[in-house]
Tab-separated table of C-alpha atoms in Angstrom:
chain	number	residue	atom	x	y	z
A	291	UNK	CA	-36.865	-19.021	-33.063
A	292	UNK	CA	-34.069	-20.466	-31.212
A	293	UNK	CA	-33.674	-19.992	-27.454
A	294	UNK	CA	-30.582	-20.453	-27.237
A	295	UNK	CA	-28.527	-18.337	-24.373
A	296	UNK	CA	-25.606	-17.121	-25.186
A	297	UNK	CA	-22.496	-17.660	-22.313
A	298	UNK	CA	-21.081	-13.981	-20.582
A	299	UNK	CA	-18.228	-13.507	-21.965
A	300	UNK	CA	-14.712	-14.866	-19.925
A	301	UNK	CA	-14.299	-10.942	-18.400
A	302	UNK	CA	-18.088	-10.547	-16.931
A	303	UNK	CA	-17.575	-13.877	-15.541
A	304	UNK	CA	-14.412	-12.923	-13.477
A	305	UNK	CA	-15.910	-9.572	-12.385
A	306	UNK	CA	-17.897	-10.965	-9.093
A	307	UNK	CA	-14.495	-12.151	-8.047
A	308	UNK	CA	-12.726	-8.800	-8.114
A	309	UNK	CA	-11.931	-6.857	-5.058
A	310	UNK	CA	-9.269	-7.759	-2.836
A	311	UNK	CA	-6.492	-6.327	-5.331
A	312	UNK	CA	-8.396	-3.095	-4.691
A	313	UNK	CA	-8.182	-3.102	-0.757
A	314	UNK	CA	-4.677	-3.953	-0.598
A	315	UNK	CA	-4.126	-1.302	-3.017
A	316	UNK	CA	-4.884	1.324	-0.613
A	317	UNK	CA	-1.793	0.658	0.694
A	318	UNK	CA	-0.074	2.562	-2.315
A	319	UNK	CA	-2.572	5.579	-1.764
A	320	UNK	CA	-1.680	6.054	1.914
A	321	UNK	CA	-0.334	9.598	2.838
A	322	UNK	CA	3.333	8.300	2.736
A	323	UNK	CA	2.511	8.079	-1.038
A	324	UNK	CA	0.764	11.633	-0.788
A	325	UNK	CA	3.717	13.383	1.110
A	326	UNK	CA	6.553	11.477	-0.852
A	327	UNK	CA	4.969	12.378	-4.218
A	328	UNK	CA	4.053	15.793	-3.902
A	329	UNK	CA	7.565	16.617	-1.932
A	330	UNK	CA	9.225	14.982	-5.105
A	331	UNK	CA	7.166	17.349	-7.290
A	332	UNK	CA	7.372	20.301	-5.742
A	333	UNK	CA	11.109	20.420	-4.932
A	334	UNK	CA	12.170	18.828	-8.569
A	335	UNK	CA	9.362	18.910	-11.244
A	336	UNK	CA	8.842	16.040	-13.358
A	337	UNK	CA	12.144	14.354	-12.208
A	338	UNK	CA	11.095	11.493	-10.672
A	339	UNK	CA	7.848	10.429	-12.993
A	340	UNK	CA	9.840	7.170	-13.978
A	341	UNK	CA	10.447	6.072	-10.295
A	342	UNK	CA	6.317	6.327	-9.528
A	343	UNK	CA	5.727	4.331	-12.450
A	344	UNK	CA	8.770	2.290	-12.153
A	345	UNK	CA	7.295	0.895	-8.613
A	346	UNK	CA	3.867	0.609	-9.918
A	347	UNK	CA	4.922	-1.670	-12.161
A	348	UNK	CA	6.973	-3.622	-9.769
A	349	UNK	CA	4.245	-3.608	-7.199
A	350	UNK	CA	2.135	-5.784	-9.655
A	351	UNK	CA	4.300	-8.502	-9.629
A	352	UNK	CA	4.635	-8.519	-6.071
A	353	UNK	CA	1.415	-8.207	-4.929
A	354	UNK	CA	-0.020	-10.749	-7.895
A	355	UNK	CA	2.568	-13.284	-6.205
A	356	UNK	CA	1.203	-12.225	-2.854
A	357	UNK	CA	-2.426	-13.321	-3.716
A	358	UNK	CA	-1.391	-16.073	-5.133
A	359	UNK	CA	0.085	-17.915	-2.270
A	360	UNK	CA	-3.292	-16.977	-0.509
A	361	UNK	CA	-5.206	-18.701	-3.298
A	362	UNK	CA	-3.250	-21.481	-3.499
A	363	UNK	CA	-2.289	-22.869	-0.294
A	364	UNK	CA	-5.109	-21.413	1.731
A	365	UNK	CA	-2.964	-19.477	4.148
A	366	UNK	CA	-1.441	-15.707	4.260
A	367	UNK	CA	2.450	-15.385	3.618
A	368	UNK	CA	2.635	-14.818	8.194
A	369	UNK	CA	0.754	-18.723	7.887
A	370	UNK	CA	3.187	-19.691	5.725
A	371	UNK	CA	5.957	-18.144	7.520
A	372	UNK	CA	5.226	-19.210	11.196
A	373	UNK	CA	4.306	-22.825	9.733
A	374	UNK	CA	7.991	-22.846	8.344
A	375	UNK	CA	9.429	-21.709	11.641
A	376	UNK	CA	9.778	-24.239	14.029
A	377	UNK	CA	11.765	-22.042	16.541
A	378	UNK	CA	9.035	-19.835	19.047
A	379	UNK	CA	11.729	-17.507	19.658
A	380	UNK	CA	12.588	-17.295	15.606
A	381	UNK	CA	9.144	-16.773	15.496
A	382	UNK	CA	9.128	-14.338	18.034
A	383	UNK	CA	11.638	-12.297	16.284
A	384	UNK	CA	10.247	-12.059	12.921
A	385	UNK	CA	7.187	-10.724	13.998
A	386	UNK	CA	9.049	-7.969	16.307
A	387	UNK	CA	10.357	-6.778	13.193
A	388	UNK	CA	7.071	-6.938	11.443
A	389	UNK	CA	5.170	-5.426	14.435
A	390	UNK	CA	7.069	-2.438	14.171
A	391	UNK	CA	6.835	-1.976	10.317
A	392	UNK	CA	3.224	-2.262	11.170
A	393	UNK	CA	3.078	0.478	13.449
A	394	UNK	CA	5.319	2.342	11.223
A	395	UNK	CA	2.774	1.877	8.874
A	396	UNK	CA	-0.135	3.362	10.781
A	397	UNK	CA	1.530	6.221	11.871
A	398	UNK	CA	1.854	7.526	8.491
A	399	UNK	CA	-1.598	6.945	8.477
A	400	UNK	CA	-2.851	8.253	11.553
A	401	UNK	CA	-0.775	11.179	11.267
A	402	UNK	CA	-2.306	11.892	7.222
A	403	UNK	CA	-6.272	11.499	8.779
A	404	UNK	CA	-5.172	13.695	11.141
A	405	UNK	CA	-3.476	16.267	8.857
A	406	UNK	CA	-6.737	16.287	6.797
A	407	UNK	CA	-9.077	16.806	9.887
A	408	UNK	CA	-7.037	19.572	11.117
A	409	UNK	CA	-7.050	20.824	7.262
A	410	UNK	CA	-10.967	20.755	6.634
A	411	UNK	CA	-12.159	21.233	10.532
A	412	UNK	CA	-9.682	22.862	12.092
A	413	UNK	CA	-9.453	20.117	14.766
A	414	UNK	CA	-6.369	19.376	17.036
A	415	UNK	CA	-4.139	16.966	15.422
A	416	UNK	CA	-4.475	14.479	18.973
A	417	UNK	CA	-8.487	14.924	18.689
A	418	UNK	CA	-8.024	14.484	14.754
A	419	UNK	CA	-6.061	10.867	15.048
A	420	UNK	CA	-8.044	9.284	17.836
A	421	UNK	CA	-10.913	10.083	15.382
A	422	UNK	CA	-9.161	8.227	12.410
A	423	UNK	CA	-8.408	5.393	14.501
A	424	UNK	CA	-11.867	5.109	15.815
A	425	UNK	CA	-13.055	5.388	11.910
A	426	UNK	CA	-10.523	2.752	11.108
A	427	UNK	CA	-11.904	0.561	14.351
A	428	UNK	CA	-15.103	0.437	12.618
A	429	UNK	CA	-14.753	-0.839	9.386
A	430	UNK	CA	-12.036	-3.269	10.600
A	431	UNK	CA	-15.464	-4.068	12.661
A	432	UNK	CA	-17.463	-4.110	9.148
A	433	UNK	CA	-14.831	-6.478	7.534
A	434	UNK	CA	-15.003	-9.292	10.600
A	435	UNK	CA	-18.763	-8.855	11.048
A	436	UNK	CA	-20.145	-8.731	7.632
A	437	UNK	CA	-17.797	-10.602	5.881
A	438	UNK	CA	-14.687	-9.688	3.296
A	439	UNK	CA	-17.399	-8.090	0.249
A	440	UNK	CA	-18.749	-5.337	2.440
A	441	UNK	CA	-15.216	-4.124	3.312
A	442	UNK	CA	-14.422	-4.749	-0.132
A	443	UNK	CA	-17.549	-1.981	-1.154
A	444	UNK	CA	-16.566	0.684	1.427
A	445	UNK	CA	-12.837	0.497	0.500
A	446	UNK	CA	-13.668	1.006	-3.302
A	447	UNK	CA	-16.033	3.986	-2.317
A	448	UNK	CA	-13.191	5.331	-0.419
A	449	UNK	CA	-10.873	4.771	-2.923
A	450	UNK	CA	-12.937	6.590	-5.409
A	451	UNK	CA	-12.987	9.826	-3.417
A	452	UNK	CA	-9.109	10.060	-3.383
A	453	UNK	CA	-9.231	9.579	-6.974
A	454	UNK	CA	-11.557	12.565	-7.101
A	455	UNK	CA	-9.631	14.164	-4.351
A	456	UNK	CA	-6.120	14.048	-5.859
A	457	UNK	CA	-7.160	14.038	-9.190
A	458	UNK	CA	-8.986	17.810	-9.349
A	459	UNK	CA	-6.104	19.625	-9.664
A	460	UNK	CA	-5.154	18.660	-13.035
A	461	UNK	CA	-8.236	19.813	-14.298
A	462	UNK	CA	-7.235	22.997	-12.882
A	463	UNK	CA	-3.554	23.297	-13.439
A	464	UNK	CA	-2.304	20.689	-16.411
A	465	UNK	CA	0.769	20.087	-16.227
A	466	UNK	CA	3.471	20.040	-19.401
A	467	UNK	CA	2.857	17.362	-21.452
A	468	UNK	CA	6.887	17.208	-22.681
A	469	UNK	CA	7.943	17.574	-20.219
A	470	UNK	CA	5.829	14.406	-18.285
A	471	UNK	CA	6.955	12.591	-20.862
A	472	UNK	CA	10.098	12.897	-20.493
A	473	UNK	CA	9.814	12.614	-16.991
A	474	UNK	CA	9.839	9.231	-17.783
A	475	UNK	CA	13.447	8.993	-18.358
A	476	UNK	CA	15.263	7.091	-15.210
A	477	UNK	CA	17.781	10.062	-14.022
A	478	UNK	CA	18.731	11.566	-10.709
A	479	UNK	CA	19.914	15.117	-10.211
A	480	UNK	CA	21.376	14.951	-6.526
A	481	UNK	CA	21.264	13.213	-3.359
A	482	UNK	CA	18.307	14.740	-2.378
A	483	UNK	CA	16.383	13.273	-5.524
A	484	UNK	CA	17.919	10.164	-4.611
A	485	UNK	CA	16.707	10.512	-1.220
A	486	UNK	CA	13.141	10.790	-2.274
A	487	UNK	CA	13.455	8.061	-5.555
A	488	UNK	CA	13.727	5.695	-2.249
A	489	UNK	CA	11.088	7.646	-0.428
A	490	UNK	CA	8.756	7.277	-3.085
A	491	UNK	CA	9.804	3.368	-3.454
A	492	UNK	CA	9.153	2.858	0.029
A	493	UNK	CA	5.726	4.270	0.133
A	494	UNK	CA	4.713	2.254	-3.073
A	495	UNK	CA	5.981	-1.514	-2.129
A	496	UNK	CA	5.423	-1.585	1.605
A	497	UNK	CA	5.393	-4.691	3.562
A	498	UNK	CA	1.893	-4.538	5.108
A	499	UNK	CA	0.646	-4.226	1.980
A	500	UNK	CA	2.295	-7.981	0.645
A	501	UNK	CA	1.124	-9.382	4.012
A	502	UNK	CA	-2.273	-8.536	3.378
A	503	UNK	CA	-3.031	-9.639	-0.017
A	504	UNK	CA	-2.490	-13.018	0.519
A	505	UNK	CA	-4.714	-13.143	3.709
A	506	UNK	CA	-7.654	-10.668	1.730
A	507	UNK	CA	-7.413	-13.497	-1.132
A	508	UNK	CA	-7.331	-16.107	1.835
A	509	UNK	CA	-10.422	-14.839	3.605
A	510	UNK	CA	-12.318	-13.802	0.223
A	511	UNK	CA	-11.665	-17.532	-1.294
A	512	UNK	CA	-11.476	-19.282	1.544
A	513	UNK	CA	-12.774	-23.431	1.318
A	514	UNK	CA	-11.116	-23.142	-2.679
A	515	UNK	CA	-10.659	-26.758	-4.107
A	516	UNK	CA	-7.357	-26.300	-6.275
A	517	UNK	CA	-7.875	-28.625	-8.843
A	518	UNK	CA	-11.248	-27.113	-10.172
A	519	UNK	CA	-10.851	-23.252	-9.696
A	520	UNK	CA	-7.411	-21.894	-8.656
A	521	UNK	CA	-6.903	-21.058	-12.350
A	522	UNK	CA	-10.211	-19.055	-12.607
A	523	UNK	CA	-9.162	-17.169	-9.520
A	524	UNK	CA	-5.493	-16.663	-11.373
A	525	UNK	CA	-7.127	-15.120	-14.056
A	526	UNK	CA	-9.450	-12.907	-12.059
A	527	UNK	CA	-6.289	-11.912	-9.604
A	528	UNK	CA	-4.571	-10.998	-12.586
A	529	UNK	CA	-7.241	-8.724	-13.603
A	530	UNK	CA	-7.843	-7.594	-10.362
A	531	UNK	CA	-4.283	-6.789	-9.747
A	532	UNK	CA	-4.141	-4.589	-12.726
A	533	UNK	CA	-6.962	-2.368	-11.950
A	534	UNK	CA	-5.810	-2.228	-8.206
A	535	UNK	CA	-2.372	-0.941	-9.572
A	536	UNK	CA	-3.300	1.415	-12.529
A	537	UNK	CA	-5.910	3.091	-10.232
A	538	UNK	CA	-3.202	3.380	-7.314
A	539	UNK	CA	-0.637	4.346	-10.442
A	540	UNK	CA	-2.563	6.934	-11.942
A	541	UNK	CA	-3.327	8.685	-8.729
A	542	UNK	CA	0.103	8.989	-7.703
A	543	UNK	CA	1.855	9.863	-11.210
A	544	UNK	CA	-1.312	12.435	-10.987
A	545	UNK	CA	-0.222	13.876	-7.580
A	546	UNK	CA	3.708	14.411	-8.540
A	547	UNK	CA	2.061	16.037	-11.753
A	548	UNK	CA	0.184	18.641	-9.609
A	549	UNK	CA	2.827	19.523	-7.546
A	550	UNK	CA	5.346	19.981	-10.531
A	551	UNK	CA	2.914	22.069	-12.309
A	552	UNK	CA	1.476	24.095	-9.872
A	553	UNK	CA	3.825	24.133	-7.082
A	554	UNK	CA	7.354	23.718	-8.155
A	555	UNK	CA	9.414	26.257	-6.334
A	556	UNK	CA	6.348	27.020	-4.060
A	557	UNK	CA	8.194	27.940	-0.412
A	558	UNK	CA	6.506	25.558	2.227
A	559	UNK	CA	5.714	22.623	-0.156
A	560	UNK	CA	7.685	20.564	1.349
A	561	UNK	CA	4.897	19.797	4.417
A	562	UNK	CA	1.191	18.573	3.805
A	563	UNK	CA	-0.460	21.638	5.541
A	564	UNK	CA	1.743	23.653	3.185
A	565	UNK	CA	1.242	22.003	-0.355
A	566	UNK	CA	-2.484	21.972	0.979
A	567	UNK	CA	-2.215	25.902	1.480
A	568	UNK	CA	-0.363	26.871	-1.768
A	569	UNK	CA	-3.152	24.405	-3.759
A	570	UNK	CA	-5.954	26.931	-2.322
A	571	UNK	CA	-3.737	29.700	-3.781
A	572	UNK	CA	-3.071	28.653	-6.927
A	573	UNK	CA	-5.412	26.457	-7.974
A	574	UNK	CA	-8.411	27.591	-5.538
A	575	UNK	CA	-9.974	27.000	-2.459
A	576	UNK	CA	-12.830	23.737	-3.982
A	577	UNK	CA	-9.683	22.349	-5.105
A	578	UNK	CA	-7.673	22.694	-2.410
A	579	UNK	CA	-10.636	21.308	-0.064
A	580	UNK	CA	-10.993	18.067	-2.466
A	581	UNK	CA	-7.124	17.317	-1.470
A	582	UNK	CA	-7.672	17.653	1.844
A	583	UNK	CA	-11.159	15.384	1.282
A	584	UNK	CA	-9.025	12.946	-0.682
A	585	UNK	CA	-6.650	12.927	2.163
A	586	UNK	CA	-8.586	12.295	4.911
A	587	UNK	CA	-10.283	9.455	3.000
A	588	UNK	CA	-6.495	7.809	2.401
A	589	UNK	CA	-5.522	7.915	6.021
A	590	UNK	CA	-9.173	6.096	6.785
A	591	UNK	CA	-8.866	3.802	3.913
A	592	UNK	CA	-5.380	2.691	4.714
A	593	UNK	CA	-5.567	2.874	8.661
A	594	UNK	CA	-7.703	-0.236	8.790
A	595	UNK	CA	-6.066	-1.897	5.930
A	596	UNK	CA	-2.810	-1.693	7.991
A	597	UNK	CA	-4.791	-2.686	11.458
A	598	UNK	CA	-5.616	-5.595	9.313
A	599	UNK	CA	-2.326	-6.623	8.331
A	600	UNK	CA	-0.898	-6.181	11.950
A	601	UNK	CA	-3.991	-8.413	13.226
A	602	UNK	CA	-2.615	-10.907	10.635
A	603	UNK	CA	0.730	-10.506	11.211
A	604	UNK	CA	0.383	-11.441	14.748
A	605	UNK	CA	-1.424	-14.348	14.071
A	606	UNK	CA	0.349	-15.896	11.664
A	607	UNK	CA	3.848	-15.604	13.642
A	608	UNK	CA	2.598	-15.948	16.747
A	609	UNK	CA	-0.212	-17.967	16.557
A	610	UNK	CA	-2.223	-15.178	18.465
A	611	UNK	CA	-5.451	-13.655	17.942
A	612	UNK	CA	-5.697	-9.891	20.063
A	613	UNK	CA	-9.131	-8.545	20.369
A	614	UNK	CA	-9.594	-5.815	17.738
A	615	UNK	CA	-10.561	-2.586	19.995
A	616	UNK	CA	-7.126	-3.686	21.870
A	617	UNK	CA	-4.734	-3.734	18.819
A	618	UNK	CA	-6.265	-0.341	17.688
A	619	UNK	CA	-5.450	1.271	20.894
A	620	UNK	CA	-2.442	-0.295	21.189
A	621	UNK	CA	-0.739	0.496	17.504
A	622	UNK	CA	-2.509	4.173	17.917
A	623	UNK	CA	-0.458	4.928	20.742
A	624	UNK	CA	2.884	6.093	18.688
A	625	UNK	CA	1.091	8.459	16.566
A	626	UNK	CA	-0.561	10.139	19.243
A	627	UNK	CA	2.082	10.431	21.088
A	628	UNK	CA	4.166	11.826	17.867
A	629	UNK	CA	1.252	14.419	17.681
A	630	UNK	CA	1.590	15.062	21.739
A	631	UNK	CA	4.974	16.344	21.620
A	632	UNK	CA	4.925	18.200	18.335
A	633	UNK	CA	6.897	16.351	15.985
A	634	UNK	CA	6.074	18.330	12.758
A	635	UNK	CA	3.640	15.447	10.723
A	636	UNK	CA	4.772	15.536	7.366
A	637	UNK	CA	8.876	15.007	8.527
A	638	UNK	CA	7.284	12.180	10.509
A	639	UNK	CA	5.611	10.865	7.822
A	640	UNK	CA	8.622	10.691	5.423
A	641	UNK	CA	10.569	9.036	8.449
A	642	UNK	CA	8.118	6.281	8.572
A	643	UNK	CA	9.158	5.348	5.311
A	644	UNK	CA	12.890	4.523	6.431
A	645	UNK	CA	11.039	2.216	9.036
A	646	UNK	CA	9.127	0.619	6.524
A	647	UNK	CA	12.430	-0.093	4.083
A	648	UNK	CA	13.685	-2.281	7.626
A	649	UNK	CA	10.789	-4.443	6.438
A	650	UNK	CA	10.793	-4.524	2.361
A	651	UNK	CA	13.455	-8.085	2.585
A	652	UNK	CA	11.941	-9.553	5.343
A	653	UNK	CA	8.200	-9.741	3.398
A	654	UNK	CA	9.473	-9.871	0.516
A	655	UNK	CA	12.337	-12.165	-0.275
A	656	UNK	CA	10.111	-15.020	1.788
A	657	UNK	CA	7.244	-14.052	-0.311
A	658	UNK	CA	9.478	-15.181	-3.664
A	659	UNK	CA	10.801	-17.887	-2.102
A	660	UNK	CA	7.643	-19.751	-1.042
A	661	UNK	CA	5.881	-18.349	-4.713
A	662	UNK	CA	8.580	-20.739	-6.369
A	663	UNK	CA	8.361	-23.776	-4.148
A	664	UNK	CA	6.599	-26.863	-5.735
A	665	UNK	CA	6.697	-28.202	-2.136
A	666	UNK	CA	4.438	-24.911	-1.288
A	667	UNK	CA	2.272	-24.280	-4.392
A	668	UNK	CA	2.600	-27.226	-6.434
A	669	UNK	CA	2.038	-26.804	-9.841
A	670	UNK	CA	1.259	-23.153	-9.520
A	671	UNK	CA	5.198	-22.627	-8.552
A	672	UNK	CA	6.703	-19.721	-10.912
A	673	UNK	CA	7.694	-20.116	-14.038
A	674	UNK	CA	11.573	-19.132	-14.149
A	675	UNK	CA	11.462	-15.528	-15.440
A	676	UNK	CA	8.544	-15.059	-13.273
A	677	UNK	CA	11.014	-15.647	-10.216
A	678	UNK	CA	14.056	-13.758	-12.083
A	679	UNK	CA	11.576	-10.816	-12.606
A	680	UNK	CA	11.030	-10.741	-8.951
A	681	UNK	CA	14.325	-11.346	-7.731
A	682	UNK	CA	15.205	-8.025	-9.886
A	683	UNK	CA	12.905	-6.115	-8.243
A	684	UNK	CA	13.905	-7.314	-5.071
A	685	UNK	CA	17.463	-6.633	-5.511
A	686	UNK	CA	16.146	-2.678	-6.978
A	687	UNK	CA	14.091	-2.401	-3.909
A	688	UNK	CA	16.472	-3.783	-1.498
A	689	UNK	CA	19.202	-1.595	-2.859
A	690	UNK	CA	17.246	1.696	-2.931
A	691	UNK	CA	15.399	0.932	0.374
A	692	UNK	CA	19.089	0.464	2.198
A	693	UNK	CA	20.338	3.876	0.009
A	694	UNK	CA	17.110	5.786	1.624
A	695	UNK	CA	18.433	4.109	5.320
A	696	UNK	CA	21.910	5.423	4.230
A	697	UNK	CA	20.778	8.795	2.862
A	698	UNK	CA	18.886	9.764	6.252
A	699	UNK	CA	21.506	8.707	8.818
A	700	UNK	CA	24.484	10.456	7.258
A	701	UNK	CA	22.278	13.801	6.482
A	702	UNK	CA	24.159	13.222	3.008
């Protein structure tokens, strides 16, 4: 009898290298995503399906180039950037602007933990964001501690209670299958669907997210030689990416769904605290309490992915490392102070996504640039549609991003 063993197959093999797509994909699961998706479905049904899939799909590219230049040239896209920079004040600059899409960032993120505190506890929205930063604190204290896998496994165990969390109410209240369907249709019906097309946009490609990726793929691969297993960690990026992005995808095509079928033309949908209290009365109270579950688990999830990114941010422009428990406190001040004086959190929420289109070109259009350099990545440079593909969507994001800047100053 022969003894023979027989090889995994090519998948299994690529399987212990999974993980960093999924952290950075919390990113499009944050409660920007959560407000922006169920405001759009509430206020105009299946409308704007296409645009949530429509970024999804955009996003993959994006971050898939984003992990590559980590792979590749051993350094996140701020290394790249402040190695290209030979100006300290240029320097200096770019990460100002960065810095404060960062904080942007986790304030829509602070303010959603929060939100769901105050939802499930009945806790003060101050006491409830100190507490999500604190949370945050510590697994940002897992990550640097224990190393990039043990983040990994508490990200993906958060990420699987939002999918629970968001996902319950479909189960409860299906939505029209047409009419999804032919939600898929790219149309517009006013400028306030416009409005939230780019709201939605700037939720799902945000700028922390790309600066991330390539430092997760960094840290997880770190000590790579190129010439013997760059393409293996291609393939398994690839894969990775995918997942990330259908998981992410699902969730929030899921979320618009909910709200169009169960809370279109609901009064008070358009705030968190009110889609969360017209959930308990149409689809029940175990529902309801899920959402808020799966929302308190996004603003966690997503607070210390975003810590992360500023951490990196600042180090790769400025050459700088800042002790973690200091960033925290430092980046958690705006929120609280947002919360302090009674801004209401949902408007705030959806306002942090103009502040994050400020920062879509600046992380991106580098990003493309240095994917298609042979002078940065060698024979991994992008093919030529690769790079058109990605110019397109930068041009759509750009566009839309600067219509959503447009769209909020005018009041139009």
């Amino acid at each position: 009898m022969s003894t023979k063993t027989l090889a995994p197959p090519a998948s299994a093999r690529l399987l212990p290298l999974l993980g960093p797509a999924i952290v950075a994909g919390v990113a499009y699961l944050d409660p920007g995503n959560v407000a922006s998706n169920m405001t759009a479905g509430a206020e105009y049904g299946y409308l704007l399906v296409w645009v949530v899939v429509a970024g999804n799909v955009m996003a993959w590219l994006i971050q898939y180039l984003s992990a590559k230049l980590g792979i590749v040239t051993g350094a996140s896209l701020p290394e790249n950037l402040g190695g290209s920079m030979k100006s300290r004040p240029t320097r200096i600059a770019y990460w100002v602007q960065a810095e404060l899409v960062a904080m942007a960032t986790d304030i829509a993120e602070i303010l959603g933990g929060a939100i769901a505190l105050n939802l499930l506890f009945g806790l003060p929205l101050v006491v409830g964001g100190v507490i999500t930063g604190a949370v945050s604190l510590l697994l940002l204290l897992v990550q640097n501690r224990r190393g990039a896998r043990s983040f990994e496994r508490i990200v993906a165990g958060l990420v699987l209670v939002i999918v629970v969390g968001f996902c319950a109410g479909i189960i409860i209240g299906p939505p029209d299958p047409a009419q999804a369907i032919a939600g898929l249709v790219p149309r517009f019906e006013d400028s306030g669907s416009v409005l939230l097309a780019a709201s939605i946009l700037g939720a799902t490609v945000m700028p922390h997210a790309i600066y991330a990726h390539s430092a997760l793929t960094r840290d997880r691969f770190a000590g790579v030689e190129p010439a013997s297993r760059v393409p293996v960690l291609l393939r398994a990026t690839r894969m990775d990416v995918t997942i990330a992005l259908a998981v992410a995808g699902g969730v929030n095509v899921v979320i618009l769904l909910v709200a169009a079928a169960s809370l279109q033309g609901v009064p008070g949908t358009d705030t968190l605290e009110g889609a969360y209290a017209a959930i308990a009365a149409g689809l029940g109270p175990a529902v309801a309490t899920l959402f808020a579950v799966g929302l308190l688990a996004s603003g966690l999830a997503s607070s210390s992915v975003g810590a992360y990114a500023g951490s990196e941010i600042m180090h790769g422009l400025l050459r700088v490392r800042v002790p973690l428990l200091a960033r925290r406190a430092v980046t958690l001040i705006p929120a609280l102070i947002i919360l302090v004086i009674g801004v209401e959190p949902t408007l705030a929420l959806l306002l942090s996504q103009v502040v994050l289109s400020f920062g879509i070109p600046f992380a991106l259009i580098p990003l493309i640039a240095l994917t298609a350099r042979r002078g940065v990545v060698g024979d991994y440079a992008n093919r030529w549609w690769t790079t058109a593909a990605a110019v397109v969507a930068a041009v759509l994001l750009v566009t839309l991003n600067l219509t959503l800047i447009w769209l909020v100053v005018t009041g139009a």
